[in-house]
Coordinates of N, CA and C in Angstrom, one line a residue:
M1 N 3.0 -28.8 -17.0 CA 1.9 -27.6 -15.4 C 0.3 -28.4 -15.7
D2 N -0.1 -28.4 -15.0 CA -1.6 -28.5 -14.2 C -2.4 -26.9 -15.3
R3 N -3.8 -27.6 -15.0 CA -4.8 -26.6 -15.6 C -4.4 -25.5 -14.3
T4 N -4.4 -26.0 -13.4 CA -5.3 -25.0 -11.9 C -3.6 -24.1 -12.0
Q5 N -1.9 -24.3 -12.1 CA -1.3 -23.6 -11.7 C -0.9 -22.7 -13.8
T6 N -1.7 -23.4 -14.7 CA -1.6 -22.5 -15.1 C -2.4 -21.6 -15.1
R7 N -3.7 -21.2 -15.2 CA -4.9 -20.3 -14.4 C -3.8 -19.7 -13.3
L8 N -3.3 -20.1 -12.5 CA -2.8 -19.2 -11.4 C -1.8 -18.3 -12.1
R9 N -1.3 -18.3 -12.8 CA -0.1 -18.0 -13.6 C -0.7 -16.6 -14.2
R10 N -1.7 -17.5 -14.3 CA -2.1 -16.0 -15.5 C -2.9 -15.0 -14.5
E11 N -3.2 -15.3 -14.0 CA -4.0 -14.7 -12.7 C -3.1 -14.1 -12.1
L12 N -1.6 -14.0 -11.7 CA -0.6 -13.4 -11.2 C 0.7 -13.4 -12.0
P13 N 0.7 -12.2 -13.2 CA 1.1 -11.5 -13.8 C 3.2 -11.3 -13.3
E14 N 3.7 -12.0 -13.6 CA 5.2 -11.2 -13.1 C 5.4 -10.2 -13.7
L15 N 5.5 -8.9 -12.3 CA 6.3 -7.7 -13.2 C 8.3 -7.7 -13.6
H16 N 7.7 -7.2 -14.4 CA 9.6 -6.8 -14.8 C 9.7 -5.9 -15.4
N17 N 11.1 -5.1 -15.9 CA 11.0 -4.0 -16.8 C 10.7 -2.4 -15.4
W18 N 11.3 -2.4 -14.3 CA 10.9 -2.0 -13.3 C 12.5 -0.7 -13.7
R19 N 11.8 0.5 -14.3 CA 12.5 1.5 -14.7 C 13.3 2.1 -13.2
E20 N 14.4 2.4 -14.1 CA 15.0 3.4 -12.4 C 14.7 5.1 -12.7
Q21 N 14.7 6.4 -12.6 CA 13.7 7.2 -13.0 C 14.4 7.8 -11.6
D22 N 14.9 9.1 -12.3 CA 15.3 10.4 -11.3 C 13.9 11.6 -10.8
A23 N 13.4 11.6 -12.0 CA 11.9 12.6 -12.2 C 11.1 12.1 -12.7
V24 N 10.2 12.0 -12.8 CA 8.8 11.8 -12.9 C 8.0 13.2 -13.0
S25 N 6.8 12.9 -14.3 CA 5.6 13.8 -13.8 C 4.4 13.2 -13.3
P26 N 2.9 13.9 -12.9 CA 2.0 13.0 -12.3 C 2.0 12.4 -13.4
P27 N 0.5 11.1 -13.1 CA 0.1 10.2 -13.6 C -0.9 10.6 -14.4
T28 N -1.2 10.8 -15.6 CA -2.2 11.2 -16.0 C -3.6 10.4 -15.4
P29 N -4.4 11.5 -15.8 CA -6.3 10.7 -15.6 C -5.7 9.2 -16.3
G30 N -6.3 7.7 -15.2 CA -7.1 7.0 -15.7 C -5.2 5.8 -15.7
T31 N -4.0 6.3 -15.5 CA -3.3 5.9 -15.4 C -3.2 5.7 -14.4
L32 N -1.7 4.7 -14.3 CA -0.9 4.1 -12.7 C 0.9 3.9 -12.9
H33 N 1.3 4.6 -11.9 CA 2.2 4.2 -11.9 C 2.3 3.8 -10.5
L34 N 3.7 2.7 -10.1 CA 4.1 1.7 -9.2 C 5.5 2.0 -9.4
W35 N 6.0 1.6 -7.6 CA 7.2 1.6 -7.7 C 7.3 0.6 -6.7
K36 N 8.9 0.7 -7.1 CA 9.6 -0.7 -6.4 C 10.7 -0.1 -5.1
I37 N 11.0 0.1 -4.2 CA 11.5 -0.2 -2.9 C 12.5 -1.0 -2.3
G38 N 13.4 -1.7 -2.4 CA 14.2 -2.5 -1.9 C 14.1 -2.0 -0.8
L39 N 14.9 -3.0 0.7 CA 15.4 -3.3 1.3 C 15.8 -3.7 2.0
D40 N 16.6 -4.4 0.8 CA 18.0 -5.5 1.5 C 18.9 -5.0 1.6
G41 N 18.8 -3.6 1.6 CA 20.6 -3.3 2.0 C 20.8 -3.1 3.9
P42 N 21.7 -2.9 3.6 CA 22.5 -2.3 5.4 C 20.8 -1.8 6.2
A43 N 20.8 -1.5 8.2 CA 20.4 -0.9 7.7 C 20.6 0.9 7.5
H44 N 19.7 1.2 8.0 CA 19.7 2.5 6.9 C 20.1 3.9 8.3
P45 N 21.1 4.3 8.2 CA 21.0 5.3 9.1 C 20.3 6.4 9.2
L46 N 19.7 6.2 10.5 CA 18.7 7.2 11.4 C 18.3 8.6 10.9
G47 N 19.7 9.3 11.0 CA 20.2 10.7 11.1 C 19.1 11.8 9.7
P48 N 19.5 11.5 8.3 CA 19.3 12.3 7.6 C 18.0 11.7 7.0
A49 N 17.5 10.8 7.3 CA 16.5 10.0 7.1 C 15.7 10.3 8.2
Y50 N 15.5 10.4 9.0 CA 14.8 10.5 10.1 C 14.0 12.4 10.2
A51 N 14.9 12.3 9.7 CA 15.0 13.7 10.1 C 14.0 14.9 8.5
T52 N 13.6 13.4 8.0 CA 12.7 14.4 6.6 C 11.1 13.9 7.3
L53 N 11.5 12.8 8.1 CA 10.1 12.7 8.8 C 9.1 13.3 9.4
S54 N 7.6 13.2 9.6 CA 7.0 14.3 10.2 C 6.7 14.4 11.8
P55 N 6.0 14.5 12.1 CA 7.3 14.1 14.5 C 5.6 13.5 14.3
R56 N 5.1 13.0 13.6 CA 3.9 11.4 14.2 C 4.5 10.7 13.7
E57 N 5.3 10.7 12.4 CA 6.4 9.3 11.4 C 7.9 9.5 13.1
Q58 N 7.6 10.2 13.1 CA 9.4 9.7 14.4 C 8.8 9.2 15.1
A59 N 7.7 9.5 15.6 CA 7.2 8.8 17.0 C 6.8 7.6 17.0
R60 N 6.0 7.7 16.0 CA 6.3 5.8 15.4 C 7.4 5.3 15.8
A61 N 8.3 5.7 14.9 CA 9.5 5.0 13.9 C 10.0 4.9 15.8
D62 N 10.2 5.9 16.9 CA 10.6 5.8 18.4 C 9.6 4.4 19.1
R63 N 8.5 4.4 19.0 CA 8.0 3.2 19.2 C 8.0 1.2 19.2
L64 N 9.2 1.5 18.0 CA 9.7 0.2 16.9 C 10.7 0.8 18.2
K65 N 11.2 -1.3 18.6 CA 11.9 -1.5 20.0 C 13.2 -2.6 19.3
I66 N 12.4 -2.9 18.0 CA 13.9 -2.9 17.2 C 14.6 -3.1 16.3
A67 N 16.0 -2.8 16.0 CA 16.6 -1.6 15.3 C 16.3 -2.2 13.7
R68 N 16.3 -3.3 13.7 CA 15.9 -3.5 11.9 C 14.5 -3.2 11.5
E69 N 13.4 -3.3 12.5 CA 12.2 -2.5 11.9 C 12.0 -1.3 11.9
R70 N 12.8 -0.4 12.7 CA 12.8 0.9 13.2 C 13.3 1.5 11.9
S71 N 14.4 0.4 11.5 CA 15.6 1.0 10.4 C 14.1 1.2 9.0
R72 N 13.3 0.1 9.1 CA 13.0 -0.6 8.0 C 11.7 0.5 7.7
Y73 N 11.3 1.4 8.7 CA 9.8 1.6 8.8 C 10.5 3.2 8.7
V74 N 11.8 3.8 8.9 CA 12.6 4.7 8.4 C 12.7 4.9 7.1
S75 N 13.0 3.6 6.1 CA 13.5 3.7 5.2 C 12.2 4.5 4.1
V76 N 11.6 3.2 4.5 CA 10.2 3.3 3.7 C 9.8 4.8 3.6
H77 N 9.3 5.1 4.9 CA 8.5 6.7 5.0 C 9.6 8.0 4.3
H78 N 11.1 8.1 4.4 CA 11.9 8.3 3.6 C 11.8 8.7 2.5
S79 N 11.8 6.9 1.9 CA 11.7 6.7 0.6 C 10.3 6.9 0.2
L80 N 9.1 7.1 0.4 CA 7.3 8.0 0.1 C 8.0 9.1 -0.3
R81 N 8.9 9.3 0.9 CA 8.7 11.3 0.8 C 9.6 11.4 -0.8
R82 N 10.5 10.7 -0.9 CA 11.6 11.2 -1.7 C 10.6 10.9 -3.6
I83 N 10.5 10.0 -3.5 CA 9.0 9.9 -4.6 C 8.0 10.5 -4.5
L84 N 7.0 10.8 -3.4 CA 6.5 12.0 -3.7 C 7.0 13.5 -4.1
S85 N 7.7 13.8 -3.5 CA 8.5 15.3 -3.5 C 8.7 15.3 -5.3
Q86 N 9.4 14.0 -5.8 CA 9.6 14.9 -7.5 C 8.3 14.9 -8.5
Y87 N 6.7 14.2 -7.4 CA 5.6 14.9 -8.5 C 5.1 16.0 -7.3
L88 N 5.6 16.5 -6.5 CA 5.3 17.5 -6.2 C 6.3 18.7 -6.6
R89 N 7.3 18.6 -6.8 CA 8.4 19.0 -6.9 C 8.8 20.5 -5.4
C90 N 8.6 19.5 -4.3 CA 9.0 20.1 -3.0 C 10.1 19.3 -2.9
L91 N 10.2 20.0 -1.4 CA 11.5 18.8 -0.8 C 10.5 18.1 0.3
P92 N 11.5 16.8 0.4 CA 10.5 15.4 0.7 C 10.0 15.8 2.6
H93 N 11.1 17.0 3.6 CA 10.3 17.3 4.3 C 9.2 18.3 4.3
Q94 N 8.9 18.7 3.2 CA 7.6 19.6 2.9 C 6.5 19.2 2.7
I95 N 6.3 17.5 2.7 CA 5.4 17.2 2.2 C 3.7 17.2 3.9
D96 N 3.2 17.6 4.0 CA 2.7 17.3 4.7 C 1.1 16.0 5.1
F97 N 0.7 15.5 5.7 CA 0.2 14.3 5.0 C -1.5 14.8 6.3
S98 N -2.6 14.2 5.7 CA -3.3 13.9 6.7 C -3.6 12.7 7.1
Y99 N -4.3 12.4 7.7 CA -5.6 10.9 7.9 C -6.7 11.0 8.6
G100 N -6.9 9.4 7.6 CA -8.8 9.3 7.7 C -8.7 8.6 9.1
P101 N -9.8 8.4 9.5 CA -10.0 7.9 10.5 C -9.6 6.9 10.7
R102 N -9.1 6.2 9.8 CA -8.2 4.5 10.5 C -7.1 5.0 10.0
G103 N -6.2 5.7 9.9 CA -4.5 5.6 9.9 C -4.4 6.4 8.4
K104 N -5.6 6.0 7.4 CA -5.1 6.0 5.9 C -4.0 7.5 5.5
P105 N -3.2 8.3 5.2 CA -2.3 8.9 4.4 C -3.0 9.3 3.7
R106 N -3.7 11.1 3.4 CA -3.5 11.4 2.0 C -2.6 13.0 1.7
I107 N -2.2 13.7 1.0 CA -1.0 14.8 0.8 C -2.5 15.7 1.6
A108 N -1.8 16.3 2.5 CA -2.6 17.9 2.0 C -1.4 18.8 1.8
F109 N -0.2 18.7 1.8 CA 0.2 19.9 1.3 C 1.2 19.7 0.8
P110 N 1.5 20.1 -1.0 CA 0.9 20.8 -1.5 C 0.1 20.3 -1.3
I111 N -0.9 21.4 -2.2 CA -2.6 20.5 -3.3 C -2.5 20.3 -4.0
T112 N -2.7 19.1 -4.0 CA -2.4 18.1 -4.9 C -3.4 17.3 -5.2
A113 N -4.0 16.5 -7.0 CA -4.9 15.4 -7.2 C -4.2 14.4 -7.2
L114 N -3.5 14.0 -6.6 CA -2.3 13.1 -6.5 C -2.8 11.9 -5.3
E115 N -2.8 11.3 -5.5 CA -3.8 9.8 -4.3 C -2.6 8.6 -4.6
F116 N -1.8 8.4 -3.2 CA -1.3 7.2 -3.6 C -1.7 6.4 -2.1
N117 N -0.9 4.8 -2.1 CA -0.7 4.1 -1.4 C 0.2 3.0 -1.3
L118 N 0.7 2.8 0.1 CA 2.5 2.2 0.5 C 1.6 0.8 1.1
T119 N 3.0 0.0 0.7 CA 2.6 -1.4 1.3 C 4.6 -1.9 1.9
H120 N 4.8 -2.4 2.8 CA 5.4 -3.3 2.1 C 5.6 -4.8 3.3
S121 N 6.9 -6.0 3.0 CA 6.3 -7.0 3.6 C 7.8 -7.5 3.3
A122 N 8.7 -7.7 4.7 CA 9.9 -9.0 4.0 C 11.0 -7.2 4.0
D123 N 11.8 -7.0 2.7 CA 12.8 -6.5 2.1 C 12.0 -5.7 0.8
L124 N 10.9 -5.4 0.8 CA 10.3 -5.1 -0.4 C 9.1 -3.8 0.2
A125 N 9.0 -2.8 -0.4 CA 8.1 -2.1 -0.5 C 7.5 -1.7 -1.5
L126 N 6.1 -1.1 -1.8 CA 6.0 -0.5 -3.2 C 5.2 0.8 -3.1
L127 N 5.1 1.5 -3.7 CA 3.2 2.5 -3.7 C 3.1 3.1 -5.1
A128 N 1.7 2.7 -4.9 CA 1.3 2.7 -5.8 C 0.2 4.8 -6.5
V129 N 0.8 5.0 -7.6 CA 0.6 7.1 -7.0 C -0.6 6.6 -8.7
T130 N -1.3 7.1 -8.7 CA -2.2 7.6 -9.3 C -3.0 9.5 -9.3
T131 N -3.9 9.3 -9.6 CA -4.9 11.6 -9.8 C -6.1 10.1 -9.6
H132 N -7.9 11.3 -8.5 CA -8.6 12.0 -8.8 C -9.3 10.5 -7.8
T133 N -9.0 9.2 -7.3 CA -9.3 8.3 -7.0 C -8.7 7.6 -6.1
A134 N -9.4 6.8 -5.5 CA -8.8 6.1 -3.6 C -7.8 5.2 -4.8
I135 N -7.3 4.5 -4.3 CA -6.2 3.2 -4.5 C -5.9 2.7 -3.5
G136 N -6.0 1.5 -2.9 CA -4.9 0.9 -2.5 C -4.2 -0.1 -2.3
I137 N -2.7 -0.8 -1.9 CA -2.1 -2.0 -2.9 C -1.6 -2.1 -0.8
D138 N -1.5 -4.0 -1.3 CA -0.7 -4.7 -0.3 C 0.3 -5.6 -1.3
C139 N 1.6 -6.1 -0.2 CA 1.9 -7.1 -1.1 C 2.1 -7.8 0.6
E140 N 3.2 -9.5 0.1 CA 2.6 -10.1 1.1 C 3.9 -10.5 0.4
R141 N 5.1 -11.8 1.3 CA 6.2 -12.8 1.0 C 5.5 -13.9 1.2
V142 N 5.6 -14.6 0.2 CA 4.7 -16.3 0.2 C 5.5 -17.2 0.9
R143 N 4.6 -17.5 2.1 CA 5.9 -18.9 3.1 C 4.1 -19.5 4.2
E144 N 4.9 -20.3 3.9 CA 4.2 -21.0 4.9 C 3.6 -21.0 6.0
R145 N 2.4 -21.4 6.0 CA 1.6 -20.6 7.5 C 0.8 -21.4 8.2
G146 N 0.3 -21.5 9.2 CA 0.1 -23.2 9.5 C -1.6 -22.5 9.7
Q147 N -2.7 -23.5 9.8 CA -4.1 -22.5 9.9 C -5.0 -21.9 8.7
L148 N -4.0 -22.3 7.4 CA -4.7 -21.3 6.8 C -6.3 -21.7 6.1
Q149 N -6.8 -22.6 6.4 CA -7.3 -22.9 6.3 C -9.1 -22.3 6.9
A150 N -8.3 -22.2 8.0 CA -9.0 -21.5 9.1 C -9.2 -20.2 9.3
I151 N -8.2 -19.6 8.7 CA -8.1 -18.3 8.6 C -8.5 -18.2 7.5
A152 N -8.7 -18.3 6.3 CA -9.3 -18.5 5.0 C -11.2 -18.1 5.2
E153 N -12.1 -19.6 5.7 CA -13.1 -19.7 6.5 C -13.0 -18.3 7.5
R154 N -12.4 -17.6 7.9 CA -13.0 -16.4 8.6 C -12.9 -15.8 7.6
M155 N -11.9 -15.0 7.3 CA -11.8 -14.3 6.2 C -12.1 -14.0 4.6
F156 N -12.3 -15.0 4.6 CA -12.8 -15.3 2.8 C -14.2 -15.7 2.6
T157 N -14.7 -15.3 1.2 CA -15.7 -15.2 1.2 C -16.6 -16.6 0.9
P158 N -17.6 -17.4 0.6 CA -17.7 -19.0 1.1 C -17.1 -19.3 -0.7
S159 N -17.2 -18.7 -1.9 CA -16.9 -19.5 -3.0 C -15.1 -19.4 -2.8
Q160 N -14.4 -18.3 -2.3 CA -13.7 -18.0 -3.0 C -12.4 -19.6 -1.5
V161 N -13.1 -19.8 -0.1 CA -12.8 -20.5 0.8 C -13.7 -22.0 -0.4
Q162 N -14.4 -22.3 -0.7 CA -14.2 -23.7 -1.6 C -13.4 -23.1 -2.6
H163 N -13.4 -22.7 -3.2 CA -12.0 -22.6 -4.9 C -11.0 -23.0 -4.1
L164 N -10.1 -22.3 -3.3 CA -9.0 -23.2 -2.2 C -9.2 -24.5 -1.3
A165 N -10.3 -25.4 -1.1 CA -10.3 -26.0 -0.9 C -9.7 -27.5 -2.1
S166 N -10.1 -26.3 -3.5 CA -10.3 -27.3 -3.7 C -8.8 -27.9 -5.5
L167 N -8.3 -26.3 -4.8 CA -6.3 -26.6 -5.4 C -5.4 -27.8 -4.6
T168 N -4.4 -27.8 -5.0 CA -3.5 -28.8 -4.4 C -2.5 -28.1 -3.4
S169 N -1.6 -28.8 -2.7 CA -0.8 -27.7 -1.5 C -0.1 -26.8 -2.1
E170 N 0.7 -27.0 -3.2 CA 1.1 -26.0 -3.9 C 0.3 -24.4 -4.1
A171 N -0.6 -25.2 -4.7 CA -1.3 -23.8 -5.7 C -2.7 -22.9 -4.6
R172 N -2.6 -24.1 -3.4 CA -3.3 -23.7 -2.6 C -2.7 -22.0 -2.0
L173 N -1.5 -22.6 -1.8 CA -0.5 -21.0 -1.2 C -0.8 -19.9 -1.6
R174 N -0.4 -20.4 -3.0 CA -0.9 -18.9 -4.0 C -2.0 -17.9 -4.0
G175 N -2.7 -19.2 -4.3 CA -4.2 -18.2 -3.8 C -4.3 -18.2 -3.0
F176 N -4.0 -18.7 -1.8 CA -4.1 -17.7 -0.8 C -3.7 -17.0 -0.6
Y177 N -2.7 -16.6 -0.6 CA -2.2 -14.7 -0.6 C -3.0 -14.3 -2.1
R178 N -3.3 -14.5 -2.7 CA -4.2 -14.2 -3.8 C -5.1 -13.2 -2.9
F179 N -6.3 -14.4 -2.7 CA -6.7 -13.4 -1.5 C -6.9 -12.3 -0.9
W180 N -5.5 -13.1 -0.5 CA -5.9 -11.9 0.8 C -5.3 -11.0 0.4
T181 N -4.4 -10.8 -0.7 CA -3.4 -9.4 -0.8 C -4.7 -8.9 -1.0
A182 N -6.3 -9.4 -2.6 CA -6.7 -8.3 -2.8 C -7.9 -8.2 -1.6
L183 N -8.4 -8.3 -1.0 CA -9.2 -8.5 0.8 C -8.0 -7.2 1.2
E184 N -7.4 -7.2 1.5 CA -5.8 -5.8 1.9 C -6.1 -4.4 0.9
A185 N -6.0 -4.7 -0.3 CA -5.9 -3.8 -1.0 C -7.0 -2.9 -0.5
D186 N -8.4 -3.7 -0.9 CA -9.9 -3.2 -0.7 C -10.0 -2.2 0.2
L187 N -9.5 -3.1 0.9 CA -9.8 -2.1 2.3 C -9.0 -0.6 2.6
K188 N -7.6 -1.0 2.3 CA -7.3 0.4 2.5 C -7.0 1.4 0.7
A189 N -8.3 0.2 -0.1 CA -8.9 1.9 -0.6 C -9.2 2.7 -0.3
D190 N -10.7 1.4 0.3 CA -11.6 2.3 1.3 C -10.8 3.0 2.7
G191 N -9.8 2.9 2.7 CA -9.7 3.3 4.0 C -8.9 3.0 5.4
D192 N -11.0 1.3 5.6 CA -11.0 0.4 6.0 C -9.4 0.1 7.1
G193 N -10.3 -0.8 7.8 CA -9.1 -1.6 8.9 C -9.3 -3.1 8.5
L194 N -8.4 -3.7 8.7 CA -9.3 -5.4 8.5 C -9.7 -6.4 9.0
F195 N -10.6 -5.6 10.0 CA -11.3 -6.3 10.8 C -12.3 -5.2 10.7
H196 N -13.3 -4.4 9.9 CA -14.3 -2.9 10.1 C -15.0 -4.1 8.8
A197 N -16.2 -4.4 9.2 CA -16.7 -4.8 8.7 C -17.8 -3.6 7.2
R198 N -17.5 -3.8 6.1 CA -18.0 -3.4 4.6 C -19.1 -4.2 4.4
S199 N -19.9 -2.8 3.4 CA -21.1 -3.3 2.7 C -20.5 -4.5 1.3
Q200 N -21.2 -5.4 1.0 CA -21.4 -6.0 0.1 C -21.2 -5.3 -1.5
R201 N -22.2 -3.6 -1.2 CA -22.4 -3.2 -2.5 C -20.2 -1.9 -2.1
A202 N -20.0 -1.9 -1.9 CA -18.8 -1.4 -1.0 C -17.7 -2.0 -1.6
Q203 N -18.1 -2.9 -1.7 CA -17.1 -4.5 -1.8 C -16.6 -4.4 -3.7
E204 N -18.0 -4.5 -4.0 CA -18.2 -4.7 -5.8 C -18.4 -3.1 -6.2
R205 N -17.6 -2.3 -5.6 CA -16.9 -1.2 -6.8 C -16.0 -1.0 -6.3
L206 N -15.4 -2.0 -6.3 CA -13.6 -1.9 -6.4 C -13.3 -2.2 -7.4
D207 N -12.2 -1.8 -8.7 CA -12.1 -2.9 -9.5 C -10.3 -3.2 -8.8
R208 N -10.1 -4.9 -8.9 CA -8.8 -5.5 -8.5 C -7.9 -6.4 -9.2
R209 N -6.8 -6.4 -9.2 CA -5.9 -7.0 -10.0 C -4.5 -7.4 -9.2
N210 N -4.7 -8.6 -9.0 CA -2.7 -9.2 -8.6 C -2.2 -9.2 -9.8
F211 N -0.6 -9.5 -9.1 CA 0.6 -9.7 -9.7 C 1.5 -10.0 -8.4
V212 N 2.5 -10.8 -9.5 CA 4.2 -11.0 -9.0 C 4.8 -9.4 -9.0
P213 N 5.3 -8.3 -8.0 CA 6.4 -8.0 -7.8 C 7.9 -8.0 -8.3
Q214 N 7.9 -9.5 -7.5 CA 9.5 -10.1 -7.7 C 8.8 -11.8 -7.1
S215 N 9.7 -12.7 -7.5 CA 9.6 -13.8 -7.5 C 9.8 -13.7 -5.8
G216 N 8.6 -14.7 -5.4 CA 8.6 -15.2 -4.2 C 7.6 -13.5 -2.9
F217 N 6.6 -13.1 -4.3 CA 5.8 -12.6 -3.6 C 4.8 -11.9 -4.5
V218 N 3.9 -11.9 -2.9 CA 2.7 -11.5 -4.1 C 1.3 -10.3 -3.5
G219 N 1.3 -9.2 -5.0 CA 0.6 -8.4 -4.6 C -0.3 -7.9 -5.2
A220 N -1.2 -6.7 -4.7 CA -2.9 -6.6 -5.1 C -3.1 -5.2 -5.1
L221 N -3.6 -5.2 -6.1 CA -4.3 -3.0 -6.2 C -5.4 -3.4 -6.3
A222 N -6.3 -2.4 -5.7 CA -7.9 -1.7 -5.9 C -8.0 -0.8 -5.6
C223 N -9.2 -0.1 -7.2 CA -9.1 1.5 -6.9 C -10.6 1.2 -7.0
R224 N -10.9 2.6 -6.9 CA -12.8 3.1 -7.2 C -12.5 3.5 -8.4
R225 N -12.1 3.5 -10.0 CA -12.0 3.9 -11.0 C -11.5 2.8 -11.6
R226 N -11.7 1.9 -12.5 CA -11.4 1.3 -13.4 C -10.0 1.1 -13.1
L227 N -9.0 0.3 -13.2 CA -7.5 0.0 -13.0 C -7.5 0.2 -14.8
P228 N -5.7 0.2 -15.2 CA -5.2 -0.1 -16.6 C -5.0 -1.0 -16.7
A229 N -4.9 -2.0 -17.8 CA -4.4 -3.6 -18.3 C -2.5 -3.3 -17.5
I230 N -3.1 -4.3 -16.8 CA -1.4 -4.6 -16.2 C -0.2 -4.1 -16.9
E231 N -0.1 -4.0 -18.6 CA 0.4 -4.0 -19.4 C 1.1 -2.1 -19.6
K232 N -0.1 -1.5 -19.0 CA 0.4 -0.3 -19.3 C 0.5 0.4 -17.8
W233 N 1.0 -0.6 -16.6 CA 0.9 0.3 -15.7 C 2.7 1.3 -16.6
Q234 N 2.9 1.5 -15.1 CA 4.4 2.3 -15.5 C 5.2 2.0 -13.9
T235 N 6.0 1.6 -14.4 CA 6.7 0.5 -13.3 C 8.3 1.4 -12.9
Y236 N 8.5 1.8 -12.1 CA 9.6 2.3 -11.5 C 10.8 1.7 -10.5
R237 N 12.3 2.2 -9.9 CA 12.3 1.9 -9.1 C 13.4 2.4 -8.5
L238 N 13.2 2.9 -6.8 CA 13.9 3.9 -6.6 C 15.5 4.1 -7.0
V239 N 16.0 4.7 -6.9 CA 17.2 4.4 -7.7 C 18.2 5.1 -5.8
D240 N 19.0 4.7 -5.3 CA 19.4 5.1 -4.0 C 20.1 6.3 -4.2

């Protein structure tokens, strides 16, 4: 393994030991809970899960014309409510969300200091939970894509573009997703859309961390407070 590959693996540590947990307490200040939600099972029956969603969530699900995508959406957001209800000591359907100008959700009821962010790609969803500070998370399935350099030049900083150009093709693909997920996580932490311009100062105040949630994926977290070391993250897997 050359130095570039070694550095990328160091910058993209893989998470293991996802614990199955039926009940959890809210994270203490300065800690992070990360949940893994698998979506590789059969299509989720819409009835009971769909009924836990808000009218806004149900309307969005109804607009998805492809059955598999609709099932995944319902499953992800039902799972989100199941997990948050463990912290909030309420039923999943009782949780009410408010939404920022660009659609970022927050818990409006019950009143809580919890902050969360959700992402999903292919058959994997991740949920980050913390307290008292905004957080953003993104994950992407690593796959070949066309015009990678053109996308990088449009979306990344000049130093990131230069770094990618110096890598071998395999390392360049992983490096691309490292930068891409970090950018998405940044924007989600701030509640901004991908194409909404932000000041350099807004970007600098975020702490970022890349990781591999499972083989074939790259993830990133961004937080307005310093993130704990990866080995101190509390990682859970939702139990069906």
